[in-house]
PDB file of C-alpha atoms in Angstrom:
ATOM      1  CA  MET A  25       0.000   0.000   0.000  1.00 47.00           C
ATOM      2  CA  LYS A  26       2.810   2.417   0.910  1.00 45.00           C
ATOM      3  CA  LYS A  27       4.620   1.619  -2.330  1.00 49.00           C
ATOM      4  CA  THR A  28       1.428   2.261  -4.361  1.00 48.00           C
ATOM      5  CA  LEU A  29       0.881   5.575  -2.577  1.00 43.00           C
ATOM      6  CA  SER A  30       4.487   6.617  -3.240  1.00 53.00           C
ATOM      7  CA  PHE A  31       4.141   5.830  -6.958  1.00 47.00           C
ATOM      8  CA  PHE A  32       0.853   7.768  -7.075  1.00 44.00           C
ATOM      9  CA  ILE A  33       2.361  10.921  -5.475  1.00 45.00           C
ATOM     10  CA  ALA A  34       5.433  10.742  -7.714  1.00 49.00           C
ATOM     11  CA  GLY A  35       3.225  10.319 -10.780  1.00 49.00           C
ATOM     12  CA  LEU A  36       1.030  13.242  -9.735  1.00 44.00           C
ATOM     13  CA  PHE A  37       3.967  15.636  -9.399  1.00 44.00           C
ATOM     14  CA  LEU A  38       5.472  14.391 -12.677  1.00 48.00           C
ATOM     15  CA  SER A  39       2.146  14.929 -14.456  1.00 47.00           C
ATOM     16  CA  LEU A  40       1.833  18.447 -13.025  1.00 46.00           C
ATOM     17  CA  SER A  41       5.377  19.243 -14.152  1.00 49.00           C
ATOM     18  CA  ILE A  42       4.736  18.002 -17.718  1.00 48.00           C
ATOM     19  CA  PHE A  43       1.384  19.820 -17.812  1.00 46.00           C
ATOM     20  CA  ALA A  44       3.016  23.054 -16.672  1.00 45.00           C
ATOM     21  CA  GLN A  45       5.564  22.839 -19.464  1.00 52.00           C
ATOM     22  CA  LYS A  46       2.906  22.469 -22.180  1.00 59.00           C
ATOM     23  CA  ASN A  47       0.040  24.523 -20.774  1.00 72.00           C
ATOM     24  CA  PRO A  48       0.155  28.318 -21.420  1.00 84.00           C
ATOM     25  CA  PHE A  49      -1.595  28.856 -18.076  1.00 89.00           C
ATOM     26  CA  SER A  50       0.264  28.712 -14.790  1.00 92.00           C
ATOM     27  CA  PHE A  51      -0.676  29.256 -11.175  1.00 94.00           C
ATOM     28  CA  ASN A  52       1.609  30.132  -8.230  1.00 95.00           C
ATOM     29  CA  ILE A  53       0.939  30.105  -4.504  1.00 97.00           C
ATOM     30  CA  GLU A  54       3.321  31.962  -2.204  1.00 98.00           C
ATOM     31  CA  PRO A  55       2.673  31.842   1.564  1.00 98.00           C
ATOM     32  CA  HIS A  56       4.829  34.397   3.357  1.00 98.00           C
ATOM     33  CA  PHE A  57       5.849  35.698   6.767  1.00 98.00           C
ATOM     34  CA  GLY A  58       7.383  39.093   7.499  1.00 98.00           C
ATOM     35  CA  ILE A  59       8.106  41.951   9.865  1.00 98.00           C
ATOM     36  CA  ARG A  60       7.262  45.646   9.438  1.00 98.00           C
ATOM     37  CA  ASN A  61       8.817  48.740  10.988  1.00 98.00           C
ATOM     38  CA  GLY A  62       7.324  52.073  10.060  1.00 98.00           C
ATOM     39  CA  ILE A  63       5.489  55.214  11.038  1.00 98.00           C
ATOM     40  CA  LEU A  64       2.029  56.655  10.382  1.00 98.00           C
ATOM     41  CA  ASN A  65       1.997  60.460  10.619  1.00 97.00           C
ATOM     42  CA  GLU A  66      -0.858  62.887  11.243  1.00 97.00           C
ATOM     43  CA  PHE A  67      -0.340  66.635  10.896  1.00 95.00           C
ATOM     44  CA  VAL A  68      -2.187  69.880  11.592  1.00 97.00           C
ATOM     45  CA  TYR A  69      -0.825  72.918   9.748  1.00 96.00           C
ATOM     46  CA  ALA A  70      -0.841  76.617  10.614  1.00 96.00           C
ATOM     47  CA  ASN A  71       0.723  79.760   9.133  1.00 96.00           C
ATOM     48  CA  SER A  72       3.334  81.856  10.893  1.00 96.00           C
ATOM     49  CA  SER A  73       2.054  85.206  12.159  1.00 96.00           C
ATOM     50  CA  SER A  74       5.278  86.894  11.072  1.00 95.00           C
ATOM     51  CA  THR A  75       6.214  85.276   7.740  1.00 95.00           C
ATOM     52  CA  GLY A  76       3.022  83.550   6.637  1.00 95.00           C
ATOM     53  CA  ASN A  77       4.995  80.351   6.062  1.00 96.00           C
ATOM     54  CA  GLU A  78       3.276  77.066   6.803  1.00 96.00           C
ATOM     55  CA  TYR A  79       4.443  74.995   9.772  1.00 96.00           C
ATOM     56  CA  TYR A  80       3.354  72.021  11.861  1.00 96.00           C
ATOM     57  CA  GLU A  81       1.010  73.123  14.629  1.00 97.00           C
ATOM     58  CA  SER A  82       0.513  69.506  15.692  1.00 97.00           C
ATOM     59  CA  LEU A  83       2.146  66.174  14.845  1.00 97.00           C
ATOM     60  CA  LEU A  84       1.229  62.617  15.857  1.00 98.00           C
ATOM     61  CA  ASN A  85       3.674  59.795  15.138  1.00 98.00           C
ATOM     62  CA  TRP A  86       2.315  56.239  15.341  1.00 98.00           C
ATOM     63  CA  ASN A  87       5.407  54.032  15.415  1.00 98.00           C
ATOM     64  CA  LEU A  88       5.140  50.446  14.196  1.00 98.00           C
ATOM     65  CA  LYS A  89       7.945  48.429  15.793  1.00 97.00           C
ATOM     66  CA  ASN A  90       8.633  44.814  14.837  1.00 97.00           C
ATOM     67  CA  SER A  91       5.041  44.165  13.745  1.00 98.00           C
ATOM     68  CA  PHE A  92       4.846  40.609  12.440  1.00 98.00           C
ATOM     69  CA  TYR A  93       2.495  39.585   9.664  1.00 98.00           C
ATOM     70  CA  SER A  94       1.667  36.525   7.611  1.00 98.00           C
ATOM     71  CA  GLY A  95      -0.197  36.137   4.349  1.00 98.00           C
ATOM     72  CA  ILE A  96      -0.295  34.719   0.866  1.00 98.00           C
ATOM     73  CA  THR A  97       0.316  35.816  -2.720  1.00 98.00           C
ATOM     74  CA  LEU A  98      -1.570  34.204  -5.614  1.00 97.00           C
ATOM     75  CA  ASP A  99      -0.460  34.610  -9.221  1.00 97.00           C
ATOM     76  CA  LEU A 100      -2.349  33.478 -12.326  1.00 96.00           C
ATOM     77  CA  SER A 101      -0.631  33.840 -15.676  1.00 94.00           C
ATOM     78  CA  PHE A 102      -1.390  33.197 -19.333  1.00 94.00           C
ATOM     79  CA  LYS A 103       1.781  33.248 -21.378  1.00 90.00           C
ATOM     80  CA  ASN A 104       3.336  36.638 -20.551  1.00 93.00           C
ATOM     81  CA  PHE A 105       0.292  38.196 -18.862  1.00 96.00           C
ATOM     82  CA  HIS A 106      -0.037  37.963 -15.054  1.00 96.00           C
ATOM     83  CA  ILE A 107      -2.680  38.854 -12.500  1.00 97.00           C
ATOM     84  CA  ASN A 108      -1.719  38.514  -8.865  1.00 96.00           C
ATOM     85  CA  GLY A 109      -3.179  39.307  -5.495  1.00 97.00           C
ATOM     86  CA  ASP A 110      -1.419  39.640  -2.156  1.00 98.00           C
ATOM     87  CA  PHE A 111      -2.896  39.597   1.350  1.00 98.00           C
ATOM     88  CA  LYS A 112      -1.140  40.369   4.648  1.00 98.00           C
ATOM     89  CA  GLY A 113      -2.659  40.147   8.108  1.00 98.00           C
ATOM     90  CA  PHE A 114      -0.867  41.585  11.148  1.00 98.00           C
ATOM     91  CA  ILE A 115      -0.484  39.731  14.420  1.00 97.00           C
ATOM     92  CA  PRO A 116      -1.825  41.897  17.293  1.00 97.00           C
ATOM     93  CA  ASN A 117       1.002  43.235  19.451  1.00 96.00           C
ATOM     94  CA  ASN A 118       1.987  45.923  21.955  1.00 96.00           C
ATOM     95  CA  PHE A 119       5.485  46.636  20.620  1.00 95.00           C
ATOM     96  CA  GLY A 120       4.817  50.125  19.242  1.00 97.00           C
ATOM     97  CA  SER A 121       4.755  53.673  20.579  1.00 98.00           C
ATOM     98  CA  MET A 122       2.987  56.953  19.848  1.00 98.00           C
ATOM     99  CA  ASP A 123       4.211  60.490  20.457  1.00 97.00           C
ATOM    100  CA  ASP A 124       2.157  63.676  20.201  1.00 97.00           C
ATOM    101  CA  SER A 125       3.745  67.122  19.734  1.00 98.00           C
ATOM    102  CA  ASP A 126       2.313  70.665  19.485  1.00 97.00           C
ATOM    103  CA  TRP A 127       3.847  74.054  18.580  1.00 97.00           C
ATOM    104  CA  LEU A 128       1.222  76.460  19.947  1.00 95.00           C
ATOM    105  CA  GLN A 129       3.051  79.605  21.060  1.00 95.00           C
ATOM    106  CA  ASP A 130       2.679  81.500  17.780  1.00 95.00           C
ATOM    107  CA  TYR A 131      -0.806  80.052  17.233  1.00 92.00           C
ATOM    108  CA  TYR A 132      -2.102  81.600  20.490  1.00 91.00           C
ATOM    109  CA  TYR A 133       0.191  84.601  20.995  1.00 93.00           C
ATOM    110  CA  ASN A 134       1.399  85.638  17.507  1.00 94.00           C
ATOM    111  CA  THR A 135       5.028  85.699  18.628  1.00 94.00           C
ATOM    112  CA  GLY A 136       6.387  84.393  15.325  1.00 95.00           C
ATOM    113  CA  ARG A 137       8.133  81.599  17.285  1.00 95.00           C
ATOM    114  CA  THR A 138       6.992  78.539  15.359  1.00 96.00           C
ATOM    115  CA  ASP A 139       9.995  76.502  16.575  1.00 96.00           C
ATOM    116  CA  VAL A 140       8.903  76.284  20.248  1.00 96.00           C
ATOM    117  CA  LYS A 141       7.440  72.865  21.002  1.00 97.00           C
ATOM    118  CA  THR A 142       4.975  73.619  23.787  1.00 97.00           C
ATOM    119  CA  ASN A 143       3.375  70.178  24.306  1.00 96.00           C
ATOM    120  CA  PHE A 144       4.795  66.667  24.136  1.00 98.00           C
ATOM    121  CA  SER A 145       3.482  63.294  25.261  1.00 97.00           C
ATOM    122  CA  SER A 146       4.732  59.730  24.727  1.00 98.00           C
ATOM    123  CA  HIS A 147       2.659  56.565  24.992  1.00 98.00           C
ATOM    124  CA  ASP A 148       2.699  52.813  24.545  1.00 98.00           C
ATOM    125  CA  MET A 149       0.906  51.598  21.426  1.00 98.00           C
ATOM    126  CA  ASP A 150      -1.084  48.452  20.684  1.00 98.00           C
ATOM    127  CA  VAL A 151      -1.582  47.151  17.152  1.00 98.00           C
ATOM    128  CA  ILE A 152      -5.145  45.869  17.507  1.00 98.00           C
ATOM    129  CA  ASP A 153      -5.417  44.747  13.908  1.00 97.00           C
ATOM    130  CA  GLY A 154      -3.970  45.477  10.484  1.00 97.00           C
ATOM    131  CA  LEU A 155      -4.202  44.188   6.937  1.00 97.00           C
ATOM    132  CA  ASN A 156      -2.855  44.925   3.476  1.00 97.00           C
ATOM    133  CA  PHE A 157      -4.418  43.844   0.187  1.00 97.00           C
ATOM    134  CA  THR A 158      -2.866  44.404  -3.244  1.00 98.00           C
ATOM    135  CA  VAL A 159      -4.000  43.375  -6.715  1.00 98.00           C
ATOM    136  CA  LYS A 160      -1.756  43.855  -9.740  1.00 97.00           C
ATOM    137  CA  ALA A 161      -1.734  43.153 -13.476  1.00 98.00           C
ATOM    138  CA  LEU A 162       1.542  42.960 -15.385  1.00 97.00           C
ATOM    139  CA  TYR A 163       2.989  41.918 -18.736  1.00 97.00           C
ATOM    140  CA  SER A 164       6.458  40.388 -19.070  1.00 96.00           C
ATOM    141  CA  PHE A 165       9.008  41.041 -21.814  1.00 93.00           C
ATOM    142  CA  HIS A 166      12.223  39.080 -22.279  1.00 93.00           C
ATOM    143  CA  PRO A 167      15.018  41.248 -23.797  1.00 93.00           C
ATOM    144  CA  SER A 168      17.343  38.292 -23.230  1.00 93.00           C
ATOM    145  CA  LYS A 169      17.202  34.792 -21.784  1.00 91.00           C
ATOM    146  CA  SER A 170      18.373  36.072 -18.415  1.00 95.00           C
ATOM    147  CA  ILE A 171      16.434  39.353 -18.124  1.00 96.00           C
ATOM    148  CA  THR A 172      12.701  39.972 -17.739  1.00 97.00           C
ATOM    149  CA  LEU A 173      11.023  43.396 -17.731  1.00 97.00           C
ATOM    150  CA  SER A 174       7.443  43.695 -16.456  1.00 97.00           C
ATOM    151  CA  PRO A 175       5.452  46.958 -16.475  1.00 98.00           C
ATOM    152  CA  SER A 176       2.443  46.816 -14.138  1.00 98.00           C
ATOM    153  CA  ILE A 177      -0.647  48.576 -12.828  1.00 98.00           C
ATOM    154  CA  GLY A 178      -2.293  47.884  -9.498  1.00 98.00           C
ATOM    155  CA  PHE A 179      -4.343  48.919  -6.497  1.00 98.00           C
ATOM    156  CA  ALA A 180      -3.640  48.514  -2.778  1.00 98.00           C
ATOM    157  CA  PHE A 181      -5.616  48.950   0.422  1.00 98.00           C
ATOM    158  CA  GLU A 182      -4.038  49.113   3.884  1.00 98.00           C
ATOM    159  CA  LYS A 183      -5.889  49.292   7.198  1.00 98.00           C
ATOM    160  CA  TYR A 184      -4.710  49.647  10.800  1.00 98.00           C
ATOM    161  CA  THR A 185      -6.408  49.957  14.178  1.00 98.00           C
ATOM    162  CA  LEU A 186      -3.991  51.346  16.770  1.00 98.00           C
ATOM    163  CA  LEU A 187      -4.389  52.334  20.420  1.00 98.00           C
ATOM    164  CA  ALA A 188      -2.126  54.753  22.339  1.00 98.00           C
ATOM    165  CA  LYS A 189      -2.202  54.236  26.092  1.00 98.00           C
ATOM    166  CA  ASN A 190      -0.262  54.873  29.324  1.00 98.00           C
ATOM    167  CA  GLY A 191       2.758  57.194  29.256  1.00 97.00           C
ATOM    168  CA  TYR A 192       3.350  60.800  30.293  1.00 98.00           C
ATOM    169  CA  GLY A 193       2.787  64.286  28.898  1.00 97.00           C
ATOM    170  CA  TRP A 194       4.632  67.584  29.431  1.00 97.00           C
ATOM    171  CA  TYR A 195       2.820  70.851  28.722  1.00 95.00           C
ATOM    172  CA  GLY A 196       4.284  74.363  28.773  1.00 94.00           C
ATOM    173  CA  LYS A 197       2.278  76.752  30.931  1.00 90.00           C
ATOM    174  CA  GLY A 198       0.436  79.772  29.602  1.00 88.00           C
ATOM    175  CA  TYR A 199       1.754  83.364  29.684  1.00 81.00           C
ATOM    176  CA  GLY A 200       0.308  85.519  32.447  1.00 72.00           C
ATOM    177  CA  ALA A 201      -3.317  84.736  33.251  1.00 62.00           C
ATOM    178  CA  SER A 202      -3.854  82.690  30.113  1.00 64.00           C
ATOM    179  CA  ASP A 203      -4.049  78.915  30.364  1.00 74.00           C
ATOM    180  CA  LYS A 204      -2.837  78.445  26.758  1.00 82.00           C
ATOM    181  CA  SER A 205       0.585  77.013  25.934  1.00 90.00           C
ATOM    182  CA  PHE A 206       3.423  79.536  25.818  1.00 93.00           C
ATOM    183  CA  TYR A 207       6.541  78.003  27.350  1.00 95.00           C
ATOM    184  CA  SER A 208       8.432  75.018  25.954  1.00 96.00           C
ATOM    185  CA  TYR A 209       7.429  71.561  27.166  1.00 97.00           C
ATOM    186  CA  ASP A 210      10.995  71.010  28.476  1.00 96.00           C
ATOM    187  CA  ASP A 211      11.103  74.251  30.502  1.00 95.00           C
ATOM    188  CA  VAL A 212      11.110  72.613  33.948  1.00 94.00           C
ATOM    189  CA  LEU A 213      10.017  75.786  35.780  1.00 92.00           C
ATOM    190  CA  HIS A 214       7.103  76.543  33.454  1.00 93.00           C
ATOM    191  CA  ARG A 215       5.474  73.232  32.627  1.00 94.00           C
ATOM    192  CA  VAL A 216       3.032  70.694  34.011  1.00 94.00           C
ATOM    193  CA  ARG A 217       3.375  66.910  33.840  1.00 95.00           C
ATOM    194  CA  LEU A 218       0.436  64.561  33.358  1.00 95.00           C
ATOM    195  CA  ASP A 219       0.435  60.833  34.093  1.00 97.00           C
ATOM    196  CA  PHE A 220      -1.606  58.749  31.624  1.00 97.00           C
ATOM    197  CA  ASN A 221      -0.740  55.329  33.031  1.00 97.00           C
ATOM    198  CA  GLY A 222      -3.825  53.129  33.191  1.00 97.00           C
ATOM    199  CA  HIS A 223      -5.569  55.292  30.578  1.00 97.00           C
ATOM    200  CA  ASN A 224      -6.444  54.719  26.925  1.00 97.00           C
ATOM    201  CA  VAL A 225      -5.520  58.029  25.315  1.00 97.00           C
ATOM    202  CA  ILE A 226      -6.071  58.014  21.511  1.00 97.00           C
ATOM    203  CA  ARG A 227      -7.395  55.357  19.144  1.00 98.00           C
ATOM    204  CA  LEU A 228      -6.566  55.549  15.432  1.00 98.00           C
ATOM    205  CA  GLU A 229      -8.420  53.809  12.623  1.00 98.00           C
ATOM    206  CA  ARG A 230      -6.390  54.327   9.467  1.00 98.00           C
ATOM    207  CA  GLU A 231      -7.168  53.471   5.833  1.00 98.00           C
ATOM    208  CA  ASP A 232      -4.682  54.004   2.984  1.00 98.00           C
ATOM    209  CA  TYR A 233      -5.708  53.630  -0.665  1.00 98.00           C
ATOM    210  CA  TYR A 234      -3.081  53.478  -3.436  1.00 98.00           C
ATOM    211  CA  THR A 235      -3.183  53.218  -7.202  1.00 98.00           C
ATOM    212  CA  TRP A 236       0.133  51.953  -8.605  1.00 98.00           C
ATOM    213  CA  ILE A 237       2.057  51.945 -11.851  1.00 98.00           C
ATOM    214  CA  GLY A 238       5.429  50.258 -11.827  1.00 98.00           C
ATOM    215  CA  LEU A 239       8.223  48.334 -13.461  1.00 98.00           C
ATOM    216  CA  SER A 240      10.005  45.135 -12.410  1.00 98.00           C
ATOM    217  CA  LEU A 241      13.392  43.866 -13.555  1.00 97.00           C
ATOM    218  CA  ASP A 242      14.303  40.217 -12.943  1.00 97.00           C
ATOM    219  CA  TYR A 243      17.663  38.614 -13.590  1.00 97.00           C
ATOM    220  CA  ALA A 244      18.152  34.834 -13.729  1.00 95.00           C
ATOM    221  CA  PRO A 245      21.804  33.903 -14.426  1.00 94.00           C
ATOM    222  CA  ALA A 246      22.312  31.091 -16.913  1.00 91.00           C
ATOM    223  CA  TYR A 247      22.906  27.641 -15.409  1.00 91.00           C
ATOM    224  CA  SER A 248      22.012  28.844 -11.917  1.00 94.00           C
ATOM    225  CA  ASN A 249      19.155  28.228  -9.486  1.00 96.00           C
ATOM    226  CA  TRP A 250      19.408  31.811  -8.240  1.00 97.00           C
ATOM    227  CA  GLU A 251      17.264  34.713  -9.398  1.00 97.00           C
ATOM    228  CA  PHE A 252      17.334  38.375  -8.384  1.00 98.00           C
ATOM    229  CA  GLY A 253      14.893  41.202  -8.936  1.00 97.00           C
ATOM    230  CA  PHE A 254      14.000  44.819  -8.325  1.00 97.00           C
ATOM    231  CA  ASN A 255      10.644  46.584  -8.492  1.00 98.00           C
ATOM    232  CA  ILE A 256       9.667  50.251  -8.274  1.00 98.00           C
ATOM    233  CA  ASP A 257       6.151  51.738  -8.137  1.00 98.00           C
ATOM    234  CA  VAL A 258       4.695  55.228  -8.069  1.00 98.00           C
ATOM    235  CA  SER A 259       1.128  56.072  -7.052  1.00 98.00           C
ATOM    236  CA  PRO A 260      -0.778  58.351  -9.479  1.00 98.00           C
ATOM    237  CA  TRP A 261      -3.437  58.861  -6.777  1.00 98.00           C
ATOM    238  CA  THR A 262      -3.308  58.193  -3.039  1.00 98.00           C
ATOM    239  CA  TYR A 263      -6.108  58.677  -0.524  1.00 98.00           C
ATOM    240  CA  ILE A 264      -5.759  58.407   3.270  1.00 98.00           C
ATOM    241  CA  VAL A 265      -8.514  58.395   5.906  1.00 98.00           C
ATOM    242  CA  SER A 266      -7.588  58.878   9.586  1.00 97.00           C
ATOM    243  CA  ARG A 267     -10.237  58.472  12.287  1.00 97.00           C
ATOM    244  CA  ASP A 268      -8.927  59.721  15.637  1.00 95.00           C
ATOM    245  CA  SER A 269     -10.768  59.131  18.902  1.00 96.00           C
ATOM    246  CA  HIS A 270      -9.277  61.376  21.621  1.00 95.00           C
ATOM    247  CA  LEU A 271     -10.660  59.365  24.516  1.00 95.00           C
ATOM    248  CA  GLU A 272      -9.478  61.645  27.333  1.00 90.00           C
ATOM    249  CA  ARG A 273     -11.272  64.617  25.737  1.00 91.00           C
ATOM    250  CA  ASP A 274     -14.260  62.711  24.295  1.00 93.00           C
ATOM    251  CA  THR A 275     -13.482  64.387  20.960  1.00 96.00           C
ATOM    252  CA  TYR A 276     -13.401  62.661  17.580  1.00 97.00           C
ATOM    253  CA  PHE A 277     -11.757  63.638  14.298  1.00 96.00           C
ATOM    254  CA  ILE A 278     -11.876  62.413  10.715  1.00 97.00           C
ATOM    255  CA  ASP A 279      -9.042  63.611   8.470  1.00 97.00           C
ATOM    256  CA  LEU A 280      -9.242  63.126   4.711  1.00 96.00           C
ATOM    257  CA  GLY A 281      -6.121  63.595   2.593  1.00 96.00           C
ATOM    258  CA  GLN A 282      -5.156  62.888  -0.983  1.00 97.00           C
ATOM    259  CA  GLY A 283      -2.237  63.431  -3.319  1.00 97.00           C
ATOM    260  CA  PHE A 284      -1.104  62.821  -6.874  1.00 98.00           C
ATOM    261  CA  PHE A 285       2.220  61.093  -7.557  1.00 98.00           C
ATOM    262  CA  SER A 286       2.939  61.447  -3.844  1.00 97.00           C
ATOM    263  CA  ALA A 287       3.635  57.814  -2.831  1.00 98.00           C
ATOM    264  CA  TYR A 288       6.501  55.558  -3.864  1.00 98.00           C
ATOM    265  CA  LYS A 289       7.368  51.916  -3.224  1.00 98.00           C
ATOM    266  CA  ALA A 290      10.436  49.826  -4.041  1.00 98.00           C
ATOM    267  CA  SER A 291      11.390  46.221  -3.380  1.00 98.00           C
ATOM    268  CA  ILE A 292      14.350  43.949  -3.950  1.00 98.00           C
ATOM    269  CA  TYR A 293      14.466  40.170  -3.738  1.00 98.00           C
ATOM    270  CA  ALA A 294      16.642  37.099  -4.103  1.00 98.00           C
ATOM    271  CA  GLN A 295      15.316  33.595  -4.580  1.00 97.00           C
ATOM    272  CA  TYR A 296      16.670  30.075  -4.938  1.00 97.00           C
ATOM    273  CA  LYS A 297      14.932  27.288  -6.865  1.00 96.00           C
ATOM    274  CA  LEU A 298      14.813  24.192  -4.670  1.00 96.00           C
ATOM    275  CA  THR A 299      12.907  22.019  -7.158  1.00 94.00           C
ATOM    276  CA  GLN A 300      11.093  22.542 -10.438  1.00 90.00           C
ATOM    277  CA  MET A 301       7.988  23.495  -8.459  1.00 93.00           C
ATOM    278  CA  THR A 302       9.281  25.144  -5.282  1.00 96.00           C
ATOM    279  CA  THR A 303      11.389  28.263  -4.667  1.00 97.00           C
ATOM    280  CA  PHE A 304      12.574  29.962  -1.475  1.00 98.00           C
ATOM    281  CA  ARG A 305      12.525  33.787  -1.530  1.00 98.00           C
ATOM    282  CA  VAL A 306      13.685  36.671   0.678  1.00 98.00           C
ATOM    283  CA  CYS A 307      12.453  40.198  -0.017  1.00 98.00           C
ATOM    284  CA  ALA A 308      12.739  43.742   1.344  1.00 98.00           C
ATOM    285  CA  THR A 309      10.109  46.400   0.540  1.00 98.00           C
ATOM    286  CA  GLY A 310       9.986  50.079   1.421  1.00 98.00           C
ATOM    287  CA  LEU A 311       7.088  52.549   1.082  1.00 98.00           C
ATOM    288  CA  PHE A 312       7.202  56.330   1.392  1.00 98.00           C
ATOM    289  CA  THR A 313       4.426  58.902   1.042  1.00 98.00           C
ATOM    290  CA  MET A 314       4.752  62.649   1.047  1.00 96.00           C
ATOM    291  CA  ASP A 315       2.444  64.724   3.279  1.00 95.00           C
ATOM    292  CA  LEU A 316      -1.082  64.391   1.889  1.00 97.00           C
ATOM    293  CA  LYS A 317      -3.123  67.470   2.780  1.00 96.00           C
ATOM    294  CA  GLY A 318      -6.864  67.522   3.254  1.00 95.00           C
ATOM    295  CA  ASN A 319      -9.809  68.517   5.431  1.00 94.00           C
ATOM    296  CA  ASP A 320     -10.559  67.877   9.090  1.00 96.00           C
ATOM    297  CA  TYR A 321     -13.978  67.062  10.552  1.00 97.00           C
ATOM    298  CA  ILE A 322     -14.787  67.057  14.272  1.00 96.00           C
ATOM    299  CA  SER A 323     -17.445  65.622  16.568  1.00 96.00           C
ATOM    300  CA  THR A 324     -17.685  66.124  20.331  1.00 93.00           C
ATOM    301  CA  GLY A 325     -19.378  63.823  22.816  1.00 90.00           C
ATOM    302  CA  SER A 326     -19.907  60.844  20.514  1.00 89.00           C
ATOM    303  CA  ILE A 327     -17.998  58.979  17.820  1.00 91.00           C
ATOM    304  CA  ASN A 328     -21.331  58.554  16.044  1.00 90.00           C
ATOM    305  CA  GLY A 329     -22.273  62.226  16.337  1.00 91.00           C
ATOM    306  CA  THR A 330     -22.473  64.883  13.646  1.00 93.00           C
ATOM    307  CA  TYR A 331     -19.094  65.804  12.171  1.00 95.00           C
ATOM    308  CA  LYS A 332     -18.462  69.405  11.150  1.00 95.00           C
ATOM    309  CA  ASN A 333     -15.613  70.831   9.098  1.00 95.00           C
ATOM    310  CA  SER A 334     -13.203  72.348  11.614  1.00 94.00           C
ATOM    311  CA  GLY A 335     -11.558  74.582   9.020  1.00 93.00           C
ATOM    312  CA  ALA A 336      -8.120  73.207   9.899  1.00 93.00           C
ATOM    313  CA  VAL A 337      -5.705  72.022   7.224  1.00 94.00           C
ATOM    314  CA  THR A 338      -4.521  68.515   8.086  1.00 96.00           C
ATOM    315  CA  GLY A 339      -2.216  65.968   6.525  1.00 95.00           C
ATOM    316  CA  SER A 340      -1.221  62.316   6.648  1.00 97.00           C
ATOM    317  CA  ALA A 341       1.789  60.246   5.622  1.00 97.00           C
ATOM    318  CA  THR A 342       2.957  56.626   5.784  1.00 98.00           C
ATOM    319  CA  LYS A 343       6.457  55.147   5.763  1.00 98.00           C
ATOM    320  CA  TYR A 344       7.514  51.561   6.383  1.00 98.00           C
ATOM    321  CA  LEU A 345      10.121  48.900   5.670  1.00 98.00           C
ATOM    322  CA  ASP A 346       9.229  45.205   5.362  1.00 98.00           C
ATOM    323  CA  PHE A 347      11.473  42.142   5.479  1.00 98.00           C
ATOM    324  CA  GLN A 348       9.799  38.974   4.247  1.00 98.00           C
ATOM    325  CA  ILE A 349      10.511  35.292   3.628  1.00 98.00           C
ATOM    326  CA  SER A 350       8.306  33.082   1.486  1.00 98.00           C
ATOM    327  CA  ALA A 351       7.980  29.769  -0.324  1.00 97.00           C
ATOM    328  CA  LEU A 352       6.760  29.929  -3.920  1.00 95.00           C
ATOM    329  CA  ILE A 353       4.940  26.852  -5.233  1.00 95.00           C
ATOM    330  CA  ARG A 354       4.328  26.582  -8.989  1.00 92.00           C
ATOM    331  CA  PHE A 355       1.544  24.582 -10.644  1.00 87.00           C
TER     332      PHE A 355
END
């Protein structure tokens, strides 16, 4: 019985290999595991009272630190035309941090001092959930036996739910009778310190939408099981939604930002063919977006309340670096 089963499995894999060589269709499955380090930014802009130049009035940095993910890539091809989809799901963790900074002296007092950071707080951060989904279509050209060029178009969606909690905040005191920020947060004689330990401070629900156009270059040396490649993408249109729940203040914000040709992504990989059907791959991918400006909407008292345009100019940005290992199985 064991011998019959062994012959059957061997015959099945041999048949699949022969079929793959003759059939113009092919199908690849690539389970993967990786780690992401990055930062999600949120900005509020203001204009200097003395020069009129734009500056950051407020900045939130949501720091992803050693966030592990797993997922799968599926690729269906017909001759030189490919359609593939990639899914990543993040493992919940508490490895991250969030810091919140404000430059409010000029905003309240018109001093022209836009460089004075009046408020600063630092918090632990939980990654409650996160996912990435990408779909791409590409066509491959072969200038030589060893080189493949593949222009592509695609779409990607990324979502995160993050929670900032615990930590401390330092706030510069107001000038005279005013309770508004005037002094620097690190002016020991003119600041107050708040303890947020045991408190959930801010919750962020973030959605990033990307359209992509790109080009891949793959190099497979003759008489070698190794292959190397590089890919670069630019986003013709990017849209970011940030939903902030400021739990200590019972205040809720929705920031909408978009940009054209404002996001870029690049990846590099090396892979080794273990068998005719299986390949081991390592890959590094980096993403960078410029500040995407947009509108801010605010609700007080309830996350489900009525949101009104605050009139503030806000912005969002995303940056990350992934390292990934995977096993590619060809059919």
